[in-house]
Each structure stands twice: as C-alpha cells, then as structure tokens.
Short mmCIF file of C-alpha atoms and ligand atoms in Angstrom, two decimals:
data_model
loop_
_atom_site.label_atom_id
_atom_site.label_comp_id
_atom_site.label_asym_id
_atom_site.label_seq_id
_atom_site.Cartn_x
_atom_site.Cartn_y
_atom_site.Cartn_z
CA UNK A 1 0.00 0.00 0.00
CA UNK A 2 1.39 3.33 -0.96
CA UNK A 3 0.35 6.82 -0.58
CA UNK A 4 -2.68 8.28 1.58
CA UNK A 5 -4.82 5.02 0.65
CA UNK A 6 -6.43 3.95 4.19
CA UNK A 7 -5.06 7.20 6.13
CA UNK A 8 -6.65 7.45 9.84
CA UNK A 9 -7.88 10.60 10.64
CA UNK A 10 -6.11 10.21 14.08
CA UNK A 11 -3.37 8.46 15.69
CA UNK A 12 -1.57 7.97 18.74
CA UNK A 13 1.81 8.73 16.84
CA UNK A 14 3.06 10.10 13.84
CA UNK A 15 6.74 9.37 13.34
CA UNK A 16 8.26 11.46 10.66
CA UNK A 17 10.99 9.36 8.92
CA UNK A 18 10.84 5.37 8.47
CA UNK A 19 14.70 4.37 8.10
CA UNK A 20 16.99 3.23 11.41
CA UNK A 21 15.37 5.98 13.85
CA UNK A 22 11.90 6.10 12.49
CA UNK A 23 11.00 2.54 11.47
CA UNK A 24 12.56 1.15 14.84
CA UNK A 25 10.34 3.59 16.99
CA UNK A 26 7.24 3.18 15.11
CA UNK A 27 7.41 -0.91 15.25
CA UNK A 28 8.70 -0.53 18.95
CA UNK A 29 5.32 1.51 19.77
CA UNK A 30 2.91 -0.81 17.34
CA UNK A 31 4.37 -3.36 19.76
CA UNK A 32 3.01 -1.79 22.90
CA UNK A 33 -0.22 -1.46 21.65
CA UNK A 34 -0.67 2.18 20.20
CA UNK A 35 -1.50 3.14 16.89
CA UNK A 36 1.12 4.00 14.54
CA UNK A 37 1.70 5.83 11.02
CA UNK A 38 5.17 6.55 10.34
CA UNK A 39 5.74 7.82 6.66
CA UNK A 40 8.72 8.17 4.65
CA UNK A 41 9.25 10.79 1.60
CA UNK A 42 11.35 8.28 0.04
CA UNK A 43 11.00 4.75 -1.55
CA UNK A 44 10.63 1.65 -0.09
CA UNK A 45 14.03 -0.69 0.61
CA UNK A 46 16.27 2.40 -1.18
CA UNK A 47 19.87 3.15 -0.02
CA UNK A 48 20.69 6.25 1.54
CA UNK A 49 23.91 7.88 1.70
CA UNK A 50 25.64 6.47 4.90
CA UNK A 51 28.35 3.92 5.98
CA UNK A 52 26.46 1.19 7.56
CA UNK A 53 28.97 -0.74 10.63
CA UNK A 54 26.90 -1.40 13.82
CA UNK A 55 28.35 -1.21 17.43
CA UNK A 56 27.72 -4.12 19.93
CA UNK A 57 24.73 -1.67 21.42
CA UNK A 58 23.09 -1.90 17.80
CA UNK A 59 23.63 -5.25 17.33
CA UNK A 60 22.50 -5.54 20.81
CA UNK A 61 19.19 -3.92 20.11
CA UNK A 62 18.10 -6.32 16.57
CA UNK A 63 18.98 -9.05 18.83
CA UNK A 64 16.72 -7.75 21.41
CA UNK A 65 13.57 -7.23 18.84
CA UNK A 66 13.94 -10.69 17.48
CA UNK A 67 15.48 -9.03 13.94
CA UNK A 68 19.11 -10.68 14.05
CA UNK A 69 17.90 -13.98 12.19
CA UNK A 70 16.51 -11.73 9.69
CA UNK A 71 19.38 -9.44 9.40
CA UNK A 72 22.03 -13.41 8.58
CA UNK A 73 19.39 -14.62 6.81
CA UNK A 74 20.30 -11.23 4.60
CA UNK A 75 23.42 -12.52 3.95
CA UNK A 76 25.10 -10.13 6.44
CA UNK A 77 28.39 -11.59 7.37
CA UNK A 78 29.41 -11.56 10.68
CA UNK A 79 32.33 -9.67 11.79
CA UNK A 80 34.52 -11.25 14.66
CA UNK A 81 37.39 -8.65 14.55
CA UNK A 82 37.57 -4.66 15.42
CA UNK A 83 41.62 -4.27 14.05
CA UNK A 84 42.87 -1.01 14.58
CA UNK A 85 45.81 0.19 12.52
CA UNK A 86 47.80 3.19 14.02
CA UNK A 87 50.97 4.25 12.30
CA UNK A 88 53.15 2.76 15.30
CA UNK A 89 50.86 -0.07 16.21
CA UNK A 90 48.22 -2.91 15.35
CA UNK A 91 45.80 -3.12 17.58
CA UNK A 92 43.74 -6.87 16.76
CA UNK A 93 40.50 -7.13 19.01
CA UNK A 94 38.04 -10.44 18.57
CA UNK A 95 34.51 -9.44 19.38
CA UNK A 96 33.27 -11.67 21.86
CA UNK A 97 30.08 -13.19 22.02
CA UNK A 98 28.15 -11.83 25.14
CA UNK A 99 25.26 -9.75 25.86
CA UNK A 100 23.15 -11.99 23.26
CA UNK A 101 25.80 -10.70 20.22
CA UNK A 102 27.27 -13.06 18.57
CA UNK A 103 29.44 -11.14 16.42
CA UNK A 104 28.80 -7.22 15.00
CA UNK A 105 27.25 -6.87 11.40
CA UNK A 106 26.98 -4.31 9.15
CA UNK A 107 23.66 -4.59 6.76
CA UNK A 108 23.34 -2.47 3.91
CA UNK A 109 20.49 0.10 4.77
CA UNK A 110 18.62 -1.12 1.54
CA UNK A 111 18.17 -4.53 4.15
CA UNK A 112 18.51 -2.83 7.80
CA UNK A 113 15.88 -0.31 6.75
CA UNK A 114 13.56 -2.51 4.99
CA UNK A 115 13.63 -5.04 7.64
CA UNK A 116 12.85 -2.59 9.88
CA UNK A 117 9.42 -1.07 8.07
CA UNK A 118 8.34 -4.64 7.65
CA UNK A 119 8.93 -4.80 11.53
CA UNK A 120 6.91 -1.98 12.18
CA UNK A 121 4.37 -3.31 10.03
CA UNK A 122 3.83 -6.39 11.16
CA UNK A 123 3.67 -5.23 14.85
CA UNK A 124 0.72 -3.05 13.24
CA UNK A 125 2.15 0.02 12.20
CA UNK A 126 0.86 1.87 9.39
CA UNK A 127 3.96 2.33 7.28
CA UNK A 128 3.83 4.92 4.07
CA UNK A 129 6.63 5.71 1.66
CA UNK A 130 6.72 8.46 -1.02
CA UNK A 131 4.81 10.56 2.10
CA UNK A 132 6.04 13.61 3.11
CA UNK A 133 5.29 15.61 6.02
CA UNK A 134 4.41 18.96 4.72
CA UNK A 135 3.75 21.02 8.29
CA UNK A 136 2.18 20.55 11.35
CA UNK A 137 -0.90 20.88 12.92
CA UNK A 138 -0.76 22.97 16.29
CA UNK A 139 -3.44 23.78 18.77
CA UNK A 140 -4.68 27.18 20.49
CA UNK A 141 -1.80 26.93 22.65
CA UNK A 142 1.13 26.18 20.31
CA UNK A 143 0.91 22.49 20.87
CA UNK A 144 1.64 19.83 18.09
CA UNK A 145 -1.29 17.92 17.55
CA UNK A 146 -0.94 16.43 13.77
CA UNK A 147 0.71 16.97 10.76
CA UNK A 148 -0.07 17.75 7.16
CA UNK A 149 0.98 14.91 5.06
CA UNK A 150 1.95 15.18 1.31
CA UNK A 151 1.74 12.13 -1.45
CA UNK A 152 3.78 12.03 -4.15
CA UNK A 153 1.52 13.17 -6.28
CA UNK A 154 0.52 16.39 -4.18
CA UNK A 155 -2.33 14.83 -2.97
CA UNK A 156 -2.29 15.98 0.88
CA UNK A 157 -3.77 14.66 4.33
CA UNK A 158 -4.06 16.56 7.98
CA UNK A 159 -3.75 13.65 10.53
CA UNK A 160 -4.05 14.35 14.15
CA UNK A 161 -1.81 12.38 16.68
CA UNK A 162 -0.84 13.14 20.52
CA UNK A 163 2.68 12.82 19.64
CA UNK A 164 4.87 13.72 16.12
CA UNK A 165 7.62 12.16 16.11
CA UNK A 166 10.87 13.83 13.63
CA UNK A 167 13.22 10.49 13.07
CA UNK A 168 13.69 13.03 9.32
CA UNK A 169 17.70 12.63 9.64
CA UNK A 170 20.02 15.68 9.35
CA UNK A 171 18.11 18.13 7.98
CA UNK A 172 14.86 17.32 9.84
CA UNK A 173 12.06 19.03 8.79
CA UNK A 174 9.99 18.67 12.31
CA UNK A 175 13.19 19.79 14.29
CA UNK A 176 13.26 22.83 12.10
CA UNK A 177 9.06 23.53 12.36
CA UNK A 178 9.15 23.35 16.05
CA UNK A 179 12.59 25.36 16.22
CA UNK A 180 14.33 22.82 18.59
CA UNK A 181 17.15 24.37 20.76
CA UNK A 182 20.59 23.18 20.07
CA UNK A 183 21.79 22.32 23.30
CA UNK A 184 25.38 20.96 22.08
CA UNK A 185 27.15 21.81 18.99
CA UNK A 186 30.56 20.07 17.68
CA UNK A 187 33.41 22.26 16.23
CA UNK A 188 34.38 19.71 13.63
CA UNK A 189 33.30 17.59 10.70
CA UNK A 190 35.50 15.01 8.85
CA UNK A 191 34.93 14.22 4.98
CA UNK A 192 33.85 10.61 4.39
CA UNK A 193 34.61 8.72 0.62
CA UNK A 194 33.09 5.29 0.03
CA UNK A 195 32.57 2.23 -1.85
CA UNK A 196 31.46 -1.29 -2.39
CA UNK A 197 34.50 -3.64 -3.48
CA UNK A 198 34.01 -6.87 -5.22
CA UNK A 199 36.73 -9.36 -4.74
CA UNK A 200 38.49 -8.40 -1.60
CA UNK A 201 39.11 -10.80 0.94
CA UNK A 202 39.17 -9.37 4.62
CA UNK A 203 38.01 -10.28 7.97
CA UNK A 204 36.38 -8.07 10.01
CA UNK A 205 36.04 -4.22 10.22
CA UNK A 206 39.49 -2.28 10.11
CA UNK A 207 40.55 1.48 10.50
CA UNK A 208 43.43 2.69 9.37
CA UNK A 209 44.41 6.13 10.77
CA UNK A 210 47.42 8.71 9.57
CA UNK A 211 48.06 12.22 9.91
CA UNK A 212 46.12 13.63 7.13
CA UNK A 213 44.20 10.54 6.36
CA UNK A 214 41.52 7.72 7.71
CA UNK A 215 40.53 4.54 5.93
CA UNK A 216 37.89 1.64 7.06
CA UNK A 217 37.14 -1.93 5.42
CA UNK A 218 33.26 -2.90 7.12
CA UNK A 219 32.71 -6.36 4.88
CA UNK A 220 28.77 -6.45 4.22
CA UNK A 221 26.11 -8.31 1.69
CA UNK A 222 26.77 -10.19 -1.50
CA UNK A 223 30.29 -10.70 -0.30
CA UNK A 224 31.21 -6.74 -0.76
CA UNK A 225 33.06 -4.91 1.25
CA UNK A 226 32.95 -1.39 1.85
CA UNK A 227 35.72 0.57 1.75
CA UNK A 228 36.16 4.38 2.96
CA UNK A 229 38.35 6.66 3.63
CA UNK A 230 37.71 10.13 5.75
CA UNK A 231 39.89 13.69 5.28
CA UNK A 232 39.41 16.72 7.04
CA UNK A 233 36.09 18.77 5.41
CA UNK A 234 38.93 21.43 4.45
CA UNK A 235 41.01 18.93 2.23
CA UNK A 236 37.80 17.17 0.80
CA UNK A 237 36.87 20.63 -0.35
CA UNK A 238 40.13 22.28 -1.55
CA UNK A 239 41.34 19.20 -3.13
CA UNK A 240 39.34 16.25 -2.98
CA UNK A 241 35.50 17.26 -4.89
CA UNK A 242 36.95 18.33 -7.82
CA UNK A 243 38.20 14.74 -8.63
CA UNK A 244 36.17 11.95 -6.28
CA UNK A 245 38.28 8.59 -7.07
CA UNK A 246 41.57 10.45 -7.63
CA UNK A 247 40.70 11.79 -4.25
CA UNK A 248 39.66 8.72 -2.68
CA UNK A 249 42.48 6.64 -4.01
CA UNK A 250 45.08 9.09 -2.51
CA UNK A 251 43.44 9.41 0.90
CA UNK A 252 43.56 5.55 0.52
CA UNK A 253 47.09 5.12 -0.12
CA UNK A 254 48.21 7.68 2.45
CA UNK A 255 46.10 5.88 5.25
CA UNK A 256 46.27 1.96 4.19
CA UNK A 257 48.88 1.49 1.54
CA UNK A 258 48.37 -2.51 1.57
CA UNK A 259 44.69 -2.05 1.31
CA UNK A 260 45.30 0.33 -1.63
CA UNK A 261 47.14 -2.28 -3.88
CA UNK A 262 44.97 -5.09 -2.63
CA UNK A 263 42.00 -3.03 -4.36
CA UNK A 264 43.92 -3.13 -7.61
CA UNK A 265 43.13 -6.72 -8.13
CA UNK A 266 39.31 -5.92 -6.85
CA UNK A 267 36.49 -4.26 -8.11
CA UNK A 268 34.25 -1.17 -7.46
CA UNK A 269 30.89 -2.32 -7.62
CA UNK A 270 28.37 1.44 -8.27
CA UNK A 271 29.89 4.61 -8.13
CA UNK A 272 31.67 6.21 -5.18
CA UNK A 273 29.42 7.95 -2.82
CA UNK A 274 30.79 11.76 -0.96
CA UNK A 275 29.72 12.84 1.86
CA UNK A 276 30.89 16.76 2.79
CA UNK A 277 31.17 16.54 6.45
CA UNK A 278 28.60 18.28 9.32
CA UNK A 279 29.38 19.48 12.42
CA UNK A 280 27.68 17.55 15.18
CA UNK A 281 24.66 18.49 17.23
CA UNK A 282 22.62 17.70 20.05
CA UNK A 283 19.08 18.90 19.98
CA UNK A 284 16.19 19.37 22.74
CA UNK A 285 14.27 16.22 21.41
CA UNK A 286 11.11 17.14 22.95
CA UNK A 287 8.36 19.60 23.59
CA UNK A 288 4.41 20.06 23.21
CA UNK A 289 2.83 17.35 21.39
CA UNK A 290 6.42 16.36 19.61
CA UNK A 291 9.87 14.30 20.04
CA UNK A 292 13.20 13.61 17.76
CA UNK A 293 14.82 10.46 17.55
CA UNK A 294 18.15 9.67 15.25
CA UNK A 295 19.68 12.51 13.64
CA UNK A 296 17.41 14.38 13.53
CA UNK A 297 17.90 15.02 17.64
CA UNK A 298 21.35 13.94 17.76
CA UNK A 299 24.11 14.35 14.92
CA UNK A 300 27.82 13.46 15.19
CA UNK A 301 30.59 13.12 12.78
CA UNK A 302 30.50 9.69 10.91
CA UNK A 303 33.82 8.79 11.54
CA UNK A 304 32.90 6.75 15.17
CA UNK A 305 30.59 4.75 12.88
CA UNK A 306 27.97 5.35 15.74
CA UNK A 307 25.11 7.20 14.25
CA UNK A 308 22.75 3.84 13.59
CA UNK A 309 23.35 2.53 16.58
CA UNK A 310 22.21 5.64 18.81
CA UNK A 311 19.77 5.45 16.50
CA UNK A 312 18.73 2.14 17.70
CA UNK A 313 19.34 2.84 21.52
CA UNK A 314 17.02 5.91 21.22
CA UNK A 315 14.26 4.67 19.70
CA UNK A 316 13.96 2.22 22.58
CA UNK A 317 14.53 5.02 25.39
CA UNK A 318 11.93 7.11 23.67
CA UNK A 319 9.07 4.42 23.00
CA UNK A 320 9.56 3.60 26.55
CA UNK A 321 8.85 7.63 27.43
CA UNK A 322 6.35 7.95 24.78
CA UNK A 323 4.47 4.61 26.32
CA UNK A 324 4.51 6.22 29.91
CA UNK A 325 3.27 9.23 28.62
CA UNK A 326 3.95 13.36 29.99
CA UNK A 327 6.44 15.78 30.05
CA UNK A 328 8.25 14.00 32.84
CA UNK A 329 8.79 10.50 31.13
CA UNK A 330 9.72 12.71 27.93
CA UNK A 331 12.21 15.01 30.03
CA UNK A 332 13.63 11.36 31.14
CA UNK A 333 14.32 10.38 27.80
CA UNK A 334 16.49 13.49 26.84
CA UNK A 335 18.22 13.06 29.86
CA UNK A 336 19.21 9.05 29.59
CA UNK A 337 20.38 10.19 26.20
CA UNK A 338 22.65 13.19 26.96
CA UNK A 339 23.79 11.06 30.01
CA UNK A 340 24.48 8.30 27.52
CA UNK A 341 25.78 10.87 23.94
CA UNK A 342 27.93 13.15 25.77
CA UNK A 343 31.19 12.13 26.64
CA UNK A 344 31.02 10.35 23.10
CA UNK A 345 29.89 13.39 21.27
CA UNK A 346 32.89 15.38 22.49
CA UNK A 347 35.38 12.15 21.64
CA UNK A 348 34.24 12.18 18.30
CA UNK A 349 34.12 15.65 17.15
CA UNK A 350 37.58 15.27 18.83
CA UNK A 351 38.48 12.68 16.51
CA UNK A 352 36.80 14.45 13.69
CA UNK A 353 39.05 17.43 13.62
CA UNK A 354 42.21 15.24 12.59
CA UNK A 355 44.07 17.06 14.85
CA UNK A 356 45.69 14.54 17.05
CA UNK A 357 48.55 13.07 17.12
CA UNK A 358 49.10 8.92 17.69
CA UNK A 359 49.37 8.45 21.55
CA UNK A 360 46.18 11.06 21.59
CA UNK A 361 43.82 8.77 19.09
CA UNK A 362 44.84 5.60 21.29
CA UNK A 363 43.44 7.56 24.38
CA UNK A 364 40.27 9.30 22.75
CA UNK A 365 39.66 5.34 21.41
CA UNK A 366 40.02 4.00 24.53
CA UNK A 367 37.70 6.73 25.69
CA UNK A 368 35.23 5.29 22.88
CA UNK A 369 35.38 2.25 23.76
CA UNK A 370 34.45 2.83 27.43
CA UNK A 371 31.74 5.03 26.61
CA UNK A 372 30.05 1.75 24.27
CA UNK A 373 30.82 -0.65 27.37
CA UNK A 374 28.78 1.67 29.48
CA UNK A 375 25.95 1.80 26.58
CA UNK A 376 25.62 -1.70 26.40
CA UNK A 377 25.38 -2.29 30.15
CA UNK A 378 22.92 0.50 29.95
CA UNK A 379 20.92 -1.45 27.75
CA UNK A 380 21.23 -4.22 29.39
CA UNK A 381 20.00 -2.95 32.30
CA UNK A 382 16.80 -1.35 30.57
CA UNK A 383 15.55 -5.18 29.43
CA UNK A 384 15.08 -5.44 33.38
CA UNK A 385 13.19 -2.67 33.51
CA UNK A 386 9.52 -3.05 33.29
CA UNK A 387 7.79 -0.40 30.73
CA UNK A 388 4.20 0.62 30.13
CA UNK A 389 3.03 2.80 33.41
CA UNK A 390 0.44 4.06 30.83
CA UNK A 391 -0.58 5.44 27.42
CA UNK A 392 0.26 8.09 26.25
CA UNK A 393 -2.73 10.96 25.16
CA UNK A 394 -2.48 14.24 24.57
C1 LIG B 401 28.90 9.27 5.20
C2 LIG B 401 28.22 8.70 6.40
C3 LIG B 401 28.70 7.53 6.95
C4 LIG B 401 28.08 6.97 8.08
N1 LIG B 401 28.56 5.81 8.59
C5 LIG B 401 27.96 5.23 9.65
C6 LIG B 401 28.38 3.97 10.14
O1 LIG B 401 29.31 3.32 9.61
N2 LIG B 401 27.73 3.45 11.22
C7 LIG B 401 26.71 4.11 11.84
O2 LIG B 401 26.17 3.61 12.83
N3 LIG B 401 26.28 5.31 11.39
C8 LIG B 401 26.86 5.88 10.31
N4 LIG B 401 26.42 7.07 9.83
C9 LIG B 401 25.31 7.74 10.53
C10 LIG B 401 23.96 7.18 10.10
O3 LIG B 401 23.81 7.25 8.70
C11 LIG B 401 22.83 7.95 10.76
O4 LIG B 401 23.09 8.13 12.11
C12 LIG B 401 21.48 7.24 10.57
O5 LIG B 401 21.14 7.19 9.22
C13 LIG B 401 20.40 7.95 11.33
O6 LIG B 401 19.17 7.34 11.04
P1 LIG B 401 17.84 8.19 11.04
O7 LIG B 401 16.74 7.21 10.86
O8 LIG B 401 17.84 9.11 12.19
O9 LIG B 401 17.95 9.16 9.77
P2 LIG B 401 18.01 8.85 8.23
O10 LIG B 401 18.63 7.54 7.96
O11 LIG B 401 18.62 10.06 7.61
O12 LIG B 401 16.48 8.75 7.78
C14 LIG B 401 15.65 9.89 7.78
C15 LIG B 401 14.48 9.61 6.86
O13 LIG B 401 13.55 10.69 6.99
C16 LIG B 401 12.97 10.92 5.74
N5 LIG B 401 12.45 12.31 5.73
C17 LIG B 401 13.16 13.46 5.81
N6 LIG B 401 12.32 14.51 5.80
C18 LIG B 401 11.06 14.01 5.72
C19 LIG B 401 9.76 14.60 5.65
N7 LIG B 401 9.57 15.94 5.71
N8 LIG B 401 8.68 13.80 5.55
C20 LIG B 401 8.85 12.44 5.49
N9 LIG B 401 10.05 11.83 5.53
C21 LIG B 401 11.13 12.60 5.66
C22 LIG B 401 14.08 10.69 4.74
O14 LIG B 401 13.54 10.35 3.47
C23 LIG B 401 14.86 9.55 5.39
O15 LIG B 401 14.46 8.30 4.84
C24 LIG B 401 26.99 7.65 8.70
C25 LIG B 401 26.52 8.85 8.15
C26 LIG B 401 27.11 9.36 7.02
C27 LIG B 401 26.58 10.63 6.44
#
C-alpha cells in the first residue's frame, strides 16, 4: 500500500521518517499497543547515503527485537574482529560473544531499513513511503497535535496524533518547524569517501588512521566490502570534490597502503558515494505534542561509525517515554540520552578534527570504547526494567 490510501484521521503517533530511527520507533510503539503511522518521503528498501557498521549496542538492540535472524538470513556476514591500525601499532581485538551478540554486522540500509518497516508493520504500524510531512498541525496553545501529510503526487492529508515524532535525519524538517534548541554543537566535521568492493578478501572491520588521512574496510552483503576513507572537510573541499576517485584513491594510499594495492586486483561495484562533512549536534528532542529520535535530535561526525546505533538505543529510550506518557517521562528520555551521547559526542568531534597526534587517538579510542561498554550495560539494564506505566494521550 502506498500513498494516503487507508489514512486514519487520528493516531496515537506520527513518526516522521521510516529508516533506522523512524522505522525502529514506530514498530517498537505498534508493539506496545498504540496506533502508529510513520511515513517516509522516500521509496521503499532504497539506499541512503551512509556507511552502515553497527556497534555491539546496535547489534544488541536487533537481537533484542527478534530481527538478528533476519538481518544473517540477509546474507550479512558476521564480523569477529575490530583491528585497529595506528601508524606505530596494530591493535587486533576479537569481538566476543556476550550480551546476546554473537558477532557485530553491518547490513546495507537497503536490508537494515527494509527489515525494519516490515517490523513496524507487522507489529501493526501503518507504514507509508513516497509521504512527506508537509507542516504541522498545532493547537490554540502552540501544541503539536498532527501533521499535514503530502503524497507524491501532491495529494495531501491533515492527521491528528498526541505525539509527532521527527526520526527526518540531518536536515529534519519537524526539528526545524518546532525550532528545537541546540543544546550541544561540535566544532568539527570530517569528509567521508566510500565504496562497495568486489573481490576483496578481509576479515572483520578495520581502520586505518594517519596524519592527514583515515581509511575503514566494514565487509557487508553479496560478499562486498565497503571501503572508505575520511579527510578533514577542508582537504575534501580544496582538493578532494573536484576529482572523487583520484581523491579517494590518494586518501587511501596515504592511510592503508596494503589495502590500496589489494584493491587493484578488486572491483568497485556502483559509483563512489561523498559525503561533505557536518558538524555535530545535540538537539532538545522534545516539547508540546512532539519528540526527535536519530539525527534528527542527535548528529555526530560519521567517523565513530555510531550514528545507527544511537539510532537504535534511542528509539527504545523514547518508546519507553512515549508509552509512559507526559512531560516528565519525555524530560527522562532526553536526559538518559545526553547522560548516555555526551562524553562520546565530544570524543568524536575530537576525533573528527584530525588534529591529534598517535598516543592522543589511542586515548580518545580508549575513551570510545568505554563510553560503548557503558551503553551496552545500559541497555542491558533497561531489558530489566519493566515499561508501560500508561498510554500516552495528549
Ligand atoms: C557518510 C556517512 C557515513 C556513516 N557511517 C555510519 C556507520 O558506519 N555506522 C553508523 O552507525 N552510522 C553511520 N552514519 C550515521 C547514520 O547514517 C545515521 O546516524 C542514521 O542514518 C540515522 O538514522 P535516522 O533514521 O535518524 O535518519 P536517516 O537515515 O537520515 O532517515 C531519515 C528519513 O527521513 C525521511 N524524511 C526526511 N524529511 C522528511 C519529511 N519531511 N517527511 C517524510 N520523511 C522525511 C528521509 O527520506 C529519510 O528516509 C553515517 C553517516 C554518514 C553521512
């Protein structure tokens, strides 16, 4: 079903955005029992322009919602090594099973995303693609109560909800409509190049790190790998746009020089994908009558390969507030996060402005690295926690 066919004049949510933000939170809250739309301006199962290597706490959460199987059954391989590859040292680390992870993955968003609409759809979300949200719908008082939703054909719909959620990304329309504060703003933004190789044989993800220079290998469906490599924003601009693959190649060499000549006897499946850099934010992810979730509440630099699974940790932390319903269970859920984003936030815009030198990146790594052990056990301690005090209503 596309479109407005079958639109409800009124819903307990409307989540704005159906990829790793969206989709998650909308099947998460079918699940407990309230009624759903979440619609997507874009197309069913498409790609979107993002690096795709999940954390333990991502992995963690699929596990959780019974999406893992799904995710193998993909073709997703799993990855049993994190090897880190400073200029002075190789750092090999197996990824232990535990915590109900068997190994980390990294699904191509054309599978993670899909298999998370069907998700949401089968725990009896209404799920719509080519369906933008236009505006919303605010009471006497300034509160959100709907939105205005937009077919692809210009057809358009006002649905009322108590709650609109924004999980629309970087540029997020709802964050923008209901002018949500910036409480946290990064300094720096790192340049990411990427592609799917054909041919390579590696095991497990990598990152290679030099002075001017990052590269990653994050092995993924159909036996590709994807290989990136990251500048500063500066050098992708000044030097790097004006020539993509000469670019990429370079910042390849410079960072990985074996991995360079091993791609010589591989080969690029697609084009090579850019991505500019953006500075990192945290938003205010609530107010009256709406929340964020993803990116669209909480952006940092790509280069921590972090993004889809804070994704995946926030939806559950705000379907849990969104279930209990009120300011107070909504006020909870920005503060878990920030209590859980911060310290990584600042690492990573850190890391993003290429600034460091070696003994630096091991500590602000081993900073990373403490700040997922303490997500996970976070998580881990929230599947104890018993949800659903009440419904939400507006
Ligand atoms: C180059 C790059 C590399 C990355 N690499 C990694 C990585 O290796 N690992 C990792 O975990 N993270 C990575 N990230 C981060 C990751 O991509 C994001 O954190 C993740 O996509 C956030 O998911 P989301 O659902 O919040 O937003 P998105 O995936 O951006 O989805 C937002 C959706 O909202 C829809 N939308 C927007 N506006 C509207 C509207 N008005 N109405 C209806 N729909 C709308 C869009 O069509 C889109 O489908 C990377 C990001 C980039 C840019």
């Amino acid at each position: 079903m596309n479109g407005l066919d079958r639109v409800q004049a009124r819903y307990d949510v409307v989540v704005v955005g159906a990829r790793a933000a969206g989709a998650a939170t909308a099947m998460l809250l079918a699940r407990r029992g309230l009624s759903v739309l979440a619609v997507d301006r874009g197309a069913y199962g498409t790609d979107t322009l993002s690096t795709h290597a999940l954390m333990r706490a991502g992995v963690l959460q699929l596990a959780r919602w019974g999406l893992l199987d799904r995710i193998e059954a993909e073709g997703t391989p799993r990855v049993r090594r994190t090897v880190f590859h400073y200029e002075d040292e190789v750092l090999d680390i197996p990824i232990k099973p535990r915590d109900g992870v068997p190994a980390l993955f990294a699904p191509r968003r054309t599978v993670l995303d899909r298999l998370l609409a069907d998700a949401a759809v089968e725990a009896g979300a209404e799920v719509r693609h080519r369906v933008r949200v236009a505006d919303l719908v605010r009471g006497p008082a300034g509160r959100v109560e709907g939105a205005v939703l937009e077919d692809a054909d210009g057809a358009t719909r006002t649905v009322r909800a108590g709650i609109v959620i924004g999980a629309d990304g970087l540029r997020s329309t709802v964050a923008s409509l209901v002018n949500a504060p910036v409480t946290r703003q990064g300094r720096h933004a790192a340049a990411s190049l990427y592609g799917y190789w054909s041919g390579l044989d590696v095991d497990g993800y990598h990152w290679h790190w030099s002075p001017a220079a990052a590269a990653g290998v994050i092995p993924t469906n159909g036996d590709e790998v994807l290989v990136f490599a990251g500048v500063s924003a500066r050098r992708f601009a000044e030097e790097v746009r004006a020539d993509v693959p000469r670019g990429y190649l370079r910042a390849l060499a410079e960072a990985a020089p074996d991995l360079a000549e091993q791609l010589s006897g591989a080969r690029l499946v697609g084009a090579l994908h850019g991505f500019p850099g953006h500075p990192g934010y945290l938003r205010r992810p609530w107010g009256p009558g709406w929340a964020l979730v993803g990116d669209a509440a909480y952006f940092k630099d790509p280069i921590t390969a972090h993004g889809i699974s804070d994704a995946l940790r926030d939806a559950e932390l705000l379907a849990r507030a969104v279930e209990r319903g009120g300011d107070a269970a909504l006020a909870g859920y920005e503060a878990s996060r920030d209590a859980l984003s911060t310290r990584l936030f600042e690492v990573t815009d850190r890391i993003a402005s290429v600034e460091w030198d070696n003994a630096e990146l091991k500590r602000l790594h081993q900073a990373l690295s403490e700040e997922m052990k303490r997500e996970v056990a976070e998580l881990g301690r929230l599947a104890e926690e018993p949800v659903a005090t009440g419904r939400w209503s507006a």
